[in-house]
Coordinates of C-alpha atoms in Angstrom, one line a residue:
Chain A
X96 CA -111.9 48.4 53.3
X97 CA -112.8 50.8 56.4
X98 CA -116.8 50.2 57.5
X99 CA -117.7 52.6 60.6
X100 CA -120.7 51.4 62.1
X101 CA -123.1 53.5 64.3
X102 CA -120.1 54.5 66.1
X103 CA -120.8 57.1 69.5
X104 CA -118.0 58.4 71.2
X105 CA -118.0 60.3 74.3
X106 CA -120.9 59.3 75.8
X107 CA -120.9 60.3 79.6
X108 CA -123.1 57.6 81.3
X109 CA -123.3 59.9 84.5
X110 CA -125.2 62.6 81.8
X111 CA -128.8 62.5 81.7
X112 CA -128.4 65.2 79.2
X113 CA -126.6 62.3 76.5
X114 CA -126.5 64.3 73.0
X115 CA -124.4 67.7 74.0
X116 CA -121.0 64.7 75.7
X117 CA -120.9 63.2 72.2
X118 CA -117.9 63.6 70.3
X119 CA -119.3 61.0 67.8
X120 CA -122.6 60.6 67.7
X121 CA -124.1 57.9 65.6
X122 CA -121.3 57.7 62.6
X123 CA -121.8 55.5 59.6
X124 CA -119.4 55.3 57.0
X125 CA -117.8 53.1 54.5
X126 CA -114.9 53.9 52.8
X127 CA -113.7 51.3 49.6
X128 CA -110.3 50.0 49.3
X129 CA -108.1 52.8 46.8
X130 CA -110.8 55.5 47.9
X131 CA -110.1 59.2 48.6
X132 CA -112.2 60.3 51.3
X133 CA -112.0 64.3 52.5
X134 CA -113.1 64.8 56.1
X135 CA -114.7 68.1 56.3
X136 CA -116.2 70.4 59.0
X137 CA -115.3 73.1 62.0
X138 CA -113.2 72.5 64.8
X139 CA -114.9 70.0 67.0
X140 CA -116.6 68.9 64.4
X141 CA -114.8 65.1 65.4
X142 CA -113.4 64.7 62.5
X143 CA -109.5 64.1 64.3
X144 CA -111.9 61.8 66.8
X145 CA -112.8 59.5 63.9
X146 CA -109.9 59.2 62.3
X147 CA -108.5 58.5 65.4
X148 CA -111.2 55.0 65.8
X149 CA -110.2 54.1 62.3
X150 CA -106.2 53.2 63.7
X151 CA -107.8 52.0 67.1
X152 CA -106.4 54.4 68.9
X153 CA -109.7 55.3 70.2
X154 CA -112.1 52.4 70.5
X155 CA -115.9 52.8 69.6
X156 CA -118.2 53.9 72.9
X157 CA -121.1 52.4 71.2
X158 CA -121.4 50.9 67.6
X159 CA -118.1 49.2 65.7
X160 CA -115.4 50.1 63.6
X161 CA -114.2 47.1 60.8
X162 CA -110.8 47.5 58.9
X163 CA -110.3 44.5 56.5
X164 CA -112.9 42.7 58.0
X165 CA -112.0 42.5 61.8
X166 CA -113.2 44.7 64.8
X167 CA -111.0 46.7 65.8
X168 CA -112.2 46.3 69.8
X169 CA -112.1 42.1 69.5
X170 CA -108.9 40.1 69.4
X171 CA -106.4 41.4 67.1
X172 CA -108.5 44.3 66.0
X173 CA -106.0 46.6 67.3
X174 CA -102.7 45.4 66.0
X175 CA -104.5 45.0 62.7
X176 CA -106.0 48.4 62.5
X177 CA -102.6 49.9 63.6
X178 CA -100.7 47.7 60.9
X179 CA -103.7 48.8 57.7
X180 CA -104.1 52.2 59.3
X181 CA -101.7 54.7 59.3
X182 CA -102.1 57.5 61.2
X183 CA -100.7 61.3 60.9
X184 CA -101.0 63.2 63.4
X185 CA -102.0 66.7 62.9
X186 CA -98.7 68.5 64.3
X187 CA -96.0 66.5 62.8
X188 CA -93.3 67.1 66.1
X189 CA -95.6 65.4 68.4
X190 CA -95.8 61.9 66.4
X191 CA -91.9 61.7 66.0
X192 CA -90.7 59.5 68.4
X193 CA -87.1 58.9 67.9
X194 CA -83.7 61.1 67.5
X195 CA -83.0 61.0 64.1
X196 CA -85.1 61.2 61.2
X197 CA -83.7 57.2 60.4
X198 CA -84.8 55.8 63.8
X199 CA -88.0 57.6 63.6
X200 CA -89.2 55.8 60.2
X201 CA -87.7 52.9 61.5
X202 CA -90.0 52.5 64.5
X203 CA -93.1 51.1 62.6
X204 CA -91.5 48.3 60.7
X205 CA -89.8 47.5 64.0
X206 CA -92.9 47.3 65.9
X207 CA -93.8 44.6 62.8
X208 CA -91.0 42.5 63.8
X209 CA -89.2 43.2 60.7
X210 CA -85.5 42.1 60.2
X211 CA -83.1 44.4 59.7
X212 CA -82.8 44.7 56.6
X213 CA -86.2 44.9 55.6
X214 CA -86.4 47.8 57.7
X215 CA -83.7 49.4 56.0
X216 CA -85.2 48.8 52.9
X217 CA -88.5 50.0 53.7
X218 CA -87.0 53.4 55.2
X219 CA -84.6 54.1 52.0
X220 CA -88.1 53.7 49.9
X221 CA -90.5 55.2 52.1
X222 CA -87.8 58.4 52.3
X223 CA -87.5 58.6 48.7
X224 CA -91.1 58.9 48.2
X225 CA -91.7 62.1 50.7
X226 CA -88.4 63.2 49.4
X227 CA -86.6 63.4 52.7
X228 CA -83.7 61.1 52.1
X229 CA -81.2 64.1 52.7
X230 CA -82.5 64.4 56.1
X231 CA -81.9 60.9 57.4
X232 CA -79.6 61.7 59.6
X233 CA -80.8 64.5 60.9
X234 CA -82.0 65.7 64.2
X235 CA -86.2 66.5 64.0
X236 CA -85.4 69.1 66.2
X237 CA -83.7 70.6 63.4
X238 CA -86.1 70.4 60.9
X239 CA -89.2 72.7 59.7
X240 CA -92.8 72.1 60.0
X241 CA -93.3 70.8 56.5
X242 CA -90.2 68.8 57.0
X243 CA -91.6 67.1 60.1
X244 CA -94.7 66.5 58.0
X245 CA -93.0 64.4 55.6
X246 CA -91.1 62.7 58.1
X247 CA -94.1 61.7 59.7
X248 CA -95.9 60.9 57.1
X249 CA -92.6 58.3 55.8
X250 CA -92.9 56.9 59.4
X251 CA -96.3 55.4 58.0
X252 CA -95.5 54.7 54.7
X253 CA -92.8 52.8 55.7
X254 CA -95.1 49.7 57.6
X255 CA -96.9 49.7 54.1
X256 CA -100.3 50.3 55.0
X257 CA -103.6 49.8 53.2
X258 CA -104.8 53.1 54.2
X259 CA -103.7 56.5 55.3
X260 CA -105.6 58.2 57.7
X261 CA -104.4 62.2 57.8
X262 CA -105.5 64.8 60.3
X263 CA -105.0 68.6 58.4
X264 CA -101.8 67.5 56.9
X265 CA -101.5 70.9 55.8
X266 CA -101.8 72.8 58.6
X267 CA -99.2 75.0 59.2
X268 CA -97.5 74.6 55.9
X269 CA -96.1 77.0 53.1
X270 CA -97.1 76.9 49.4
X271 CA -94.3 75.0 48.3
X272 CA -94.6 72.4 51.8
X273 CA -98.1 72.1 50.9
X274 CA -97.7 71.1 47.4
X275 CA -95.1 68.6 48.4
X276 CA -97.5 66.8 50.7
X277 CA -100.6 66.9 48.5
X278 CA -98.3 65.4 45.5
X279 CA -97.0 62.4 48.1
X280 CA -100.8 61.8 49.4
X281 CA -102.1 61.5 45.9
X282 CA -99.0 59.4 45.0
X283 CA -99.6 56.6 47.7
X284 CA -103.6 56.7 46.3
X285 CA -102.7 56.3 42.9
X286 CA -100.7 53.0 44.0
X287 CA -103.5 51.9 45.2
X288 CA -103.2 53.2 49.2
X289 CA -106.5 54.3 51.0
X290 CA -106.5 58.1 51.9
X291 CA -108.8 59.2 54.3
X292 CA -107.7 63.4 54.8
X293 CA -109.4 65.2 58.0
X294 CA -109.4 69.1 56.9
X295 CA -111.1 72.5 57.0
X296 CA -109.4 73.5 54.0
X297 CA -110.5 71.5 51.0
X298 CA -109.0 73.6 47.8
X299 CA -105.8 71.7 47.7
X300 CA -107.1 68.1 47.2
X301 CA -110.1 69.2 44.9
X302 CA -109.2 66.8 41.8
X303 CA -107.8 63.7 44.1
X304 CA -110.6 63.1 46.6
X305 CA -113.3 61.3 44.7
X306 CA -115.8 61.8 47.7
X307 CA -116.5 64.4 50.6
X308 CA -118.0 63.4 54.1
X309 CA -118.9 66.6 56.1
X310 CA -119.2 65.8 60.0
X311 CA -121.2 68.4 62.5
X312 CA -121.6 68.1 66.0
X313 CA -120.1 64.1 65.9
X314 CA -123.0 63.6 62.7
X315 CA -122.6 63.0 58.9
X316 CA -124.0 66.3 57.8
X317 CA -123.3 65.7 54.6
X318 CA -121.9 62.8 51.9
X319 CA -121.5 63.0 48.7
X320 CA -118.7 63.7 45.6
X321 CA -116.5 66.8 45.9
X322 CA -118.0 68.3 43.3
X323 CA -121.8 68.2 44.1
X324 CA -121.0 69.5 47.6
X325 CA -118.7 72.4 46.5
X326 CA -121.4 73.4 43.8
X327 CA -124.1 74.2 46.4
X328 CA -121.6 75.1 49.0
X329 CA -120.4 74.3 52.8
X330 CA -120.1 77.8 54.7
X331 CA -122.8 76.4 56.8
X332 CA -121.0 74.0 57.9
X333 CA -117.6 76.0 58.2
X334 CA -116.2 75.1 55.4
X335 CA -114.9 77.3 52.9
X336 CA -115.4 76.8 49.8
X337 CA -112.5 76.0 46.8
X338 CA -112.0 78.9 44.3
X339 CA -113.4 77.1 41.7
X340 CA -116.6 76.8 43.0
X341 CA -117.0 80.6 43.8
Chain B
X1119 CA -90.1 76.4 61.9
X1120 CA -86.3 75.4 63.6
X1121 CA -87.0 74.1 66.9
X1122 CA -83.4 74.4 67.5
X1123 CA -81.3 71.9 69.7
X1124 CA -82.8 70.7 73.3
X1125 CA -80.5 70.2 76.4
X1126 CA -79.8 65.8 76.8
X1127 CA -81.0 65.5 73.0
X1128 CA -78.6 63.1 71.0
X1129 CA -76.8 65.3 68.1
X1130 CA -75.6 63.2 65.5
X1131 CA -71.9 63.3 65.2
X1132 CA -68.5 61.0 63.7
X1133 CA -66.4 61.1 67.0
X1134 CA -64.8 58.4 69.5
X1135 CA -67.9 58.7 71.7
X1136 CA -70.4 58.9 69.0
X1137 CA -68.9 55.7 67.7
X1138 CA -68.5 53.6 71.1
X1139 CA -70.9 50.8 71.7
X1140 CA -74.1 51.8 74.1
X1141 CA -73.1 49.5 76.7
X1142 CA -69.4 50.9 77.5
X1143 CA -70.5 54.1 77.7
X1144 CA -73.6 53.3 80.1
X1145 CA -71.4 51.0 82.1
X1146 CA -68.5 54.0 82.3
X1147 CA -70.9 56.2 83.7
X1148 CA -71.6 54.2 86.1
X1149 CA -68.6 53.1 87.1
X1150 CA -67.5 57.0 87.6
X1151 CA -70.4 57.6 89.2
X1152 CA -70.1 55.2 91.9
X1153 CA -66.3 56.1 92.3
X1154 CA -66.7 59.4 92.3
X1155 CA -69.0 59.2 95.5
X1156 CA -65.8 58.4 97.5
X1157 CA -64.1 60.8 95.3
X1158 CA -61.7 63.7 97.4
X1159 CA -61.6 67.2 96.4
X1160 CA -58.7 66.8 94.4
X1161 CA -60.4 63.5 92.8
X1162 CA -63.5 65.1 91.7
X1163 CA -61.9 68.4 90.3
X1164 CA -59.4 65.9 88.1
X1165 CA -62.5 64.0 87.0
X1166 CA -64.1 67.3 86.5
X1167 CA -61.7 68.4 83.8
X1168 CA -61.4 65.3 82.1
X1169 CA -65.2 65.5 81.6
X1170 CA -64.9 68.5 80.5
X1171 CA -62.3 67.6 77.6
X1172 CA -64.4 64.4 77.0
X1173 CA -67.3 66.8 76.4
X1174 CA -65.4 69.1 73.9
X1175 CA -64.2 65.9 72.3
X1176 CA -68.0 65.6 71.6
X1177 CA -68.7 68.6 70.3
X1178 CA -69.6 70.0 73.5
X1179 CA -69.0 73.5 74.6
X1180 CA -69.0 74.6 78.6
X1181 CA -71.4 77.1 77.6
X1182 CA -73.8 74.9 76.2
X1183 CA -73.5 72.6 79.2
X1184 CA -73.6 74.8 81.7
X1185 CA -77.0 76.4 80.3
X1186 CA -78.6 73.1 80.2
X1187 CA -78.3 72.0 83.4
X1188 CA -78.3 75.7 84.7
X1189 CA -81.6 74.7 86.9
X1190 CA -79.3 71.5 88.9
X1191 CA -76.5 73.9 89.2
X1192 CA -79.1 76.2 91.0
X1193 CA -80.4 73.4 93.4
X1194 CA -77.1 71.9 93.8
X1195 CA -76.1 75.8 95.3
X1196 CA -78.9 75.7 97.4
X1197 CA -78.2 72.6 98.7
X1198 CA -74.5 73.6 99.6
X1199 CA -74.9 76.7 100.6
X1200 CA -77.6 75.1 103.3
X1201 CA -75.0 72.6 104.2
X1202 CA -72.4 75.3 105.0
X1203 CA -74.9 77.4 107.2
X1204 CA -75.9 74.1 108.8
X1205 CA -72.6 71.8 109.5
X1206 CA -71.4 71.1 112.7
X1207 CA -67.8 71.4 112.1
X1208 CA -68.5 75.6 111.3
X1209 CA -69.7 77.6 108.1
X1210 CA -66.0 77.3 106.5
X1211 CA -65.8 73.5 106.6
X1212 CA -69.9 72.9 105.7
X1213 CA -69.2 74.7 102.7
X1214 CA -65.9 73.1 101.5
X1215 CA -68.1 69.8 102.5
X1216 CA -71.0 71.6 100.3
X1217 CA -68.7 72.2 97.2
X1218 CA -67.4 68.9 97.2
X1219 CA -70.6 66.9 96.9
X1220 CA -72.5 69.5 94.5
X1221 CA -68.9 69.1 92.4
X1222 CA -69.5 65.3 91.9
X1223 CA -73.3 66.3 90.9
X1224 CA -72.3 68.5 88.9
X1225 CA -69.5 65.5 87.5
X1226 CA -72.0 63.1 87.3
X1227 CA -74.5 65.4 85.4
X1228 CA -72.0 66.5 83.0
X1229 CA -71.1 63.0 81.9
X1230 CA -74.9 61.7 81.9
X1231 CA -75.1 64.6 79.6
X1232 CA -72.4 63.9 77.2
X1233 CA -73.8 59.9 77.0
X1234 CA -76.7 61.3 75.9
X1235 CA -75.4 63.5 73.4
X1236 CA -73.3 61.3 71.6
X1237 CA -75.7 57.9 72.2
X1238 CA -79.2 57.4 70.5
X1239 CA -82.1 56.4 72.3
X1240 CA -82.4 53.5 70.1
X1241 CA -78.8 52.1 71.1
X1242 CA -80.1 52.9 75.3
X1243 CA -82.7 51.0 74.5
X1244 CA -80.5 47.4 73.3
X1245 CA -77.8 48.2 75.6
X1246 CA -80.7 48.2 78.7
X1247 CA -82.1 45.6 77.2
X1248 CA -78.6 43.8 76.4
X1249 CA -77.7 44.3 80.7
X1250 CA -81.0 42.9 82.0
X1251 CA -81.3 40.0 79.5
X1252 CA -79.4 37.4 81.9
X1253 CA -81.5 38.3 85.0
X1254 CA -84.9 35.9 85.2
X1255 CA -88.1 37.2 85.1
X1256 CA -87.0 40.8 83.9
X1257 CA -88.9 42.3 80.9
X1258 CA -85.9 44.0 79.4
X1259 CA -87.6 44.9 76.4
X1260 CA -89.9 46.9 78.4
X1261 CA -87.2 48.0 80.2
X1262 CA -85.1 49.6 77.2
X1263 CA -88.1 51.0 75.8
X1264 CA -88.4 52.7 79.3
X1265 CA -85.2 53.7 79.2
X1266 CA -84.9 54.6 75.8
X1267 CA -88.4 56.8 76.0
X1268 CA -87.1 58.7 79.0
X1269 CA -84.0 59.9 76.9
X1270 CA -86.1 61.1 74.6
X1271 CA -88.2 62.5 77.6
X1272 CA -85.9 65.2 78.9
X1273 CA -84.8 66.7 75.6
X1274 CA -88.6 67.5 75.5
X1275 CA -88.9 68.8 78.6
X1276 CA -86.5 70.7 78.3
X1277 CA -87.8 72.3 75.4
X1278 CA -91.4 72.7 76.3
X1279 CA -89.3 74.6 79.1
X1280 CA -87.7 76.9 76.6
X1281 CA -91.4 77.3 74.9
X1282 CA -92.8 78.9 78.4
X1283 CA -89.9 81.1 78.7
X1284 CA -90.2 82.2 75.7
X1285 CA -94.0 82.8 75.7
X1286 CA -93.5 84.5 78.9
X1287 CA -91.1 86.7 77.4
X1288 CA -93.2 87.9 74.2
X1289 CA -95.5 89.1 77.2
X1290 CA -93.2 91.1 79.2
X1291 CA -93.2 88.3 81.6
X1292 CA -89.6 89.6 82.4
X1293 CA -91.1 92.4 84.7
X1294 CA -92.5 90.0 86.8
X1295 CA -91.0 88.9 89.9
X1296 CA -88.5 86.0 90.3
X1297 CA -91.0 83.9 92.4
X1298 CA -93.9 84.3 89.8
X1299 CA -91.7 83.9 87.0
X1300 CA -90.3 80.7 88.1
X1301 CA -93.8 79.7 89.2
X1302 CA -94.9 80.0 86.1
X1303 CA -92.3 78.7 83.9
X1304 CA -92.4 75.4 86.2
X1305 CA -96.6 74.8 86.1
X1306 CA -96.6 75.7 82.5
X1307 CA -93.3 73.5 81.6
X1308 CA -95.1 70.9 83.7
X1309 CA -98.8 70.9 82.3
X1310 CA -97.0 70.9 78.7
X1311 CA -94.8 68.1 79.3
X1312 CA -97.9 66.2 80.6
X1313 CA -99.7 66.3 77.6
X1314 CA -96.4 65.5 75.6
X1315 CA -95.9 62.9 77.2
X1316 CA -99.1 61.5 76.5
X1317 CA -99.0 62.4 72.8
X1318 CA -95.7 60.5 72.8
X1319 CA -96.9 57.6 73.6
X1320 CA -100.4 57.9 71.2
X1321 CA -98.0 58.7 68.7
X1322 CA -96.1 55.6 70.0
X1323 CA -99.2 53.2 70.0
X1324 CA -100.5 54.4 66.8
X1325 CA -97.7 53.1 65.1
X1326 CA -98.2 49.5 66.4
X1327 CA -95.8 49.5 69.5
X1328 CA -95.4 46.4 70.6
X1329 CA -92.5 45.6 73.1
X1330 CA -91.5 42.1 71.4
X1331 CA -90.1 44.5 68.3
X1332 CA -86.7 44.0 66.4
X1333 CA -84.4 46.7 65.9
X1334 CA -82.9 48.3 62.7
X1335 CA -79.4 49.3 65.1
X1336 CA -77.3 46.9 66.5
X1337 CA -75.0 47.5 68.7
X1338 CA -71.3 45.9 67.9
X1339 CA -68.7 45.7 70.7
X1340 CA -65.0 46.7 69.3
X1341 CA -61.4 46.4 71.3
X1342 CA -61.6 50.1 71.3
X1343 CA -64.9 50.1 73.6
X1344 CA -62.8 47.6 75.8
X1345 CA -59.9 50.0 76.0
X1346 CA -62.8 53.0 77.5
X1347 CA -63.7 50.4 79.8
X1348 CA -60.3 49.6 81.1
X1349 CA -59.3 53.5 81.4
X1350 CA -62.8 54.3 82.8
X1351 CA -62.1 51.8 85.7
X1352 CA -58.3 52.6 85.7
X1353 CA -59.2 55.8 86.9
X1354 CA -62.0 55.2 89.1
X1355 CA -59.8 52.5 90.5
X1356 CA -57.4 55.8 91.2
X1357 CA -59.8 57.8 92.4
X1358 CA -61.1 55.7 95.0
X1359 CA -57.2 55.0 96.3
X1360 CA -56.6 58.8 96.3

């Protein structure tokens, strides 16, 4: 379980004006283990700034974040929130960190202090599951946007995380790519994996997300089921809204 | 979306080199490096074309080489052509002196490149990690993750390079003059591979790095990386007496 506590981010102490250096600005939020959780609102909304505090990679200004329990700004916090957290970045090419497809997924479970062939097992499986296993050995260089996506997204399936933290992980993508990824995403939930999506572009998980939190200006605007938010509708809050709903 | 294939990037492959262990290729390097600073005229050309078939061996053209490192070749001009205008000894024999040392750059740089073609990051990394281990008190995981992170480095630069230039291009940048072009191309490569290099290593830390780590390679020493050893120093041995 993810519990965000009164978290501000941003705060520039030197500012007497406080409010306008907030990225995140007073966030509360709970999100149960096997959830589906969409992120909504406009660019700068910090929706990529939270996500980023639930895998530690940014620590909490003011307030506290908890995954499984523990802090992620006390002892341990971090290496636990990195282990149950996995993030994807929003542009796949900039989160791959290796030479070869392989490597790349590798680098997680390697960081756990995994033996080999654990690692090799968890690489086979976690490529599989995207559906990249073909590009293994392959150069990211050579590969497409939605291809970089899915190798991304392996890389964190393959430490076996209790939750999936995703910034726009459709961004960018054809039909086809974004099908692929929304089919993987609502895989890893349906065994049981936390998915926490970041997006301005709701249609495509309408049906998996069982809850919608809408973030303006570093607030929760809004928090409440997919459905009873697209039903009165989020243009306001620079969201469009999913065909159905129209 | 191809971001097609950046200069230094490892490209996967089946060949001799591809197949040698980390370490004897790392420790070749060096060994022709350090011989070919003695090296003669003579010396350095020989070296030169048995780089050059050592390179093809890999997959490697001369055109593709010689457009990677196409911004040393220019400094290493510079640099001779100011030694020749400069020596002592008259404008003939500062640039024969001029030549000579660029040509082992240029040696040096071609091989460095061809490691790094045919080795992965991954394999730097244990075979760094594999030469510091006996020394006391040196981190050599942190070192190979150094090393290995700064072989992934230059591919990148090199392609948030190509990015610029091509950006520059889609906006007839080409009518501009040589000094703003290149000024531009070098802040904006610079900037870009600042902020890459700092997504690298979120991307690195959000994925638990942590330097006490195992590894899914392992590098394996065969007779046949003991035989490029032997030649490698059989010739540098050579090179030095000639």
């Amino acid at each position: 379980m993810i519990r965000v506590e009164n978290v501000v981010y941003g705060h520039d102490d030197e500012d007497e004006n406080e409010d306008t250096e907030r990225t995140l600005n007073g966030v509360n939020m709970t999100v149960d283990e096997g959830g589906f959780v969409l992120l909504l609102g406009r660019n700068g909304s910090g929706k990529t700034t939270l996500l980023r505090h639930l895998n530690a990679l940014l620590l909490p200004d003011e307030g506290r974040v908890f995954v499984d329990g523990i802090q992620t700004d006390e002892e341990n916090g971090k290496e636990n929130a990195r282990r149950n957290v996995g993030l994807v970045f929003q542009d796949g090419a900039s989160q791959v960190v290796a030479e070869t497809v392989r490597d790349d997924i590798a680098f997680g479970p390697e960081n756990m202090g995994l033996e080999r062939n654990e690692i090799r097992e968890r690489i086979d499986e976690s490529a599989r599951d995207v559906g990249i296993t073909h590009l293994l050995n392959r150069s990211p260089y050579e590969l497409s946007g939605g291809e970089l996506r899915r190798v991304a997204l392996a890389g964190v399936l393959a430490m076996h995380p209790d939750a999936l933290a995703l910034d726009e992980p459709l961004s960018g993508l054809d039909y086809e790519g974004e099908r692929a990824v929304v089919e993987r995403i609502a895989e890893a939930n349906a065994r049981g994996t936390t998915v926490v999506v970041a997006t301005h572009d709701a249609e495509p998980f309408v049906g998996h997300a069982e809850r919608a939190v809408v973030l303006e200006n570093g607030s929760i605007a809004e928090d409440d089921t997919p459905d009873a938010l697209f039903s009165r509708g989020l243009e306001e809050y620079g969201v469009r809204t999913p065909c159905e709903y129209r | 979306m191809s971001q097609g294939r950046a200069g230094f990037a490892y490209r996967e492959g089946g060949g001799f080199l591809h197949r040698a262990d980390a370490r004897a290729k790392l420790a070749a390097l060096v060994v022709v490096s350090v011989a070919l600073t003695w090296a003669s005229a003579g010396a350095t050309a020989a070296i030169g074309v048995i780089a050059y078939v050592v390179a093809r061996s890999a997959g490697i053209t001369a055109r593709e080489l010689l457009h990677d490192i196409r911004l040393v070749l220019l400094i290493l001009v510079v640099g001779a052509g100011a030694r020749a205008l400069s020596d002592p000894e008259g404008i003939v024999a500062g640039a024969f002196a001029g030549t000579v040392a660029s040509g082992r750059f240029v040696v040096i740089i071609a091989l460095a490149y061809v490691v790094s073609a045919t080795t992965r990051p991954a394999d730097v990394r244990l075979a760094v990690e594999s030469f510091l281990s006996p020394i006391p008190f040196m981190h050599e995981k942190d070192w190979g993750t150094m090393f290995a992170v700064a072989a992934r480095f230059f591919p990148l630069v090199s392609d948030e390079a190509r990015r610029v230039r091509e950006a520059r291009k889609a906006r007839l940048g080409d009518e501009q003059g040589w000094y703003t072009r290149v000024r531009s191309t070098a802040f904006g490569s610079l900037t870009r591979s600042f902020r890459r290099a700092d997504t690298l290593a979120l991307a690195m830390e959000s994925r638990g790095y942590d330097s006490a780590r195992t590894s899914l390679r392992k590098l394996e020493w065969e007779s046949t990386d003991t035989a490029l050893l032997a030649v490698t120093v059989g010739v540098s041995v050579l090179v030095y007496a000639l």
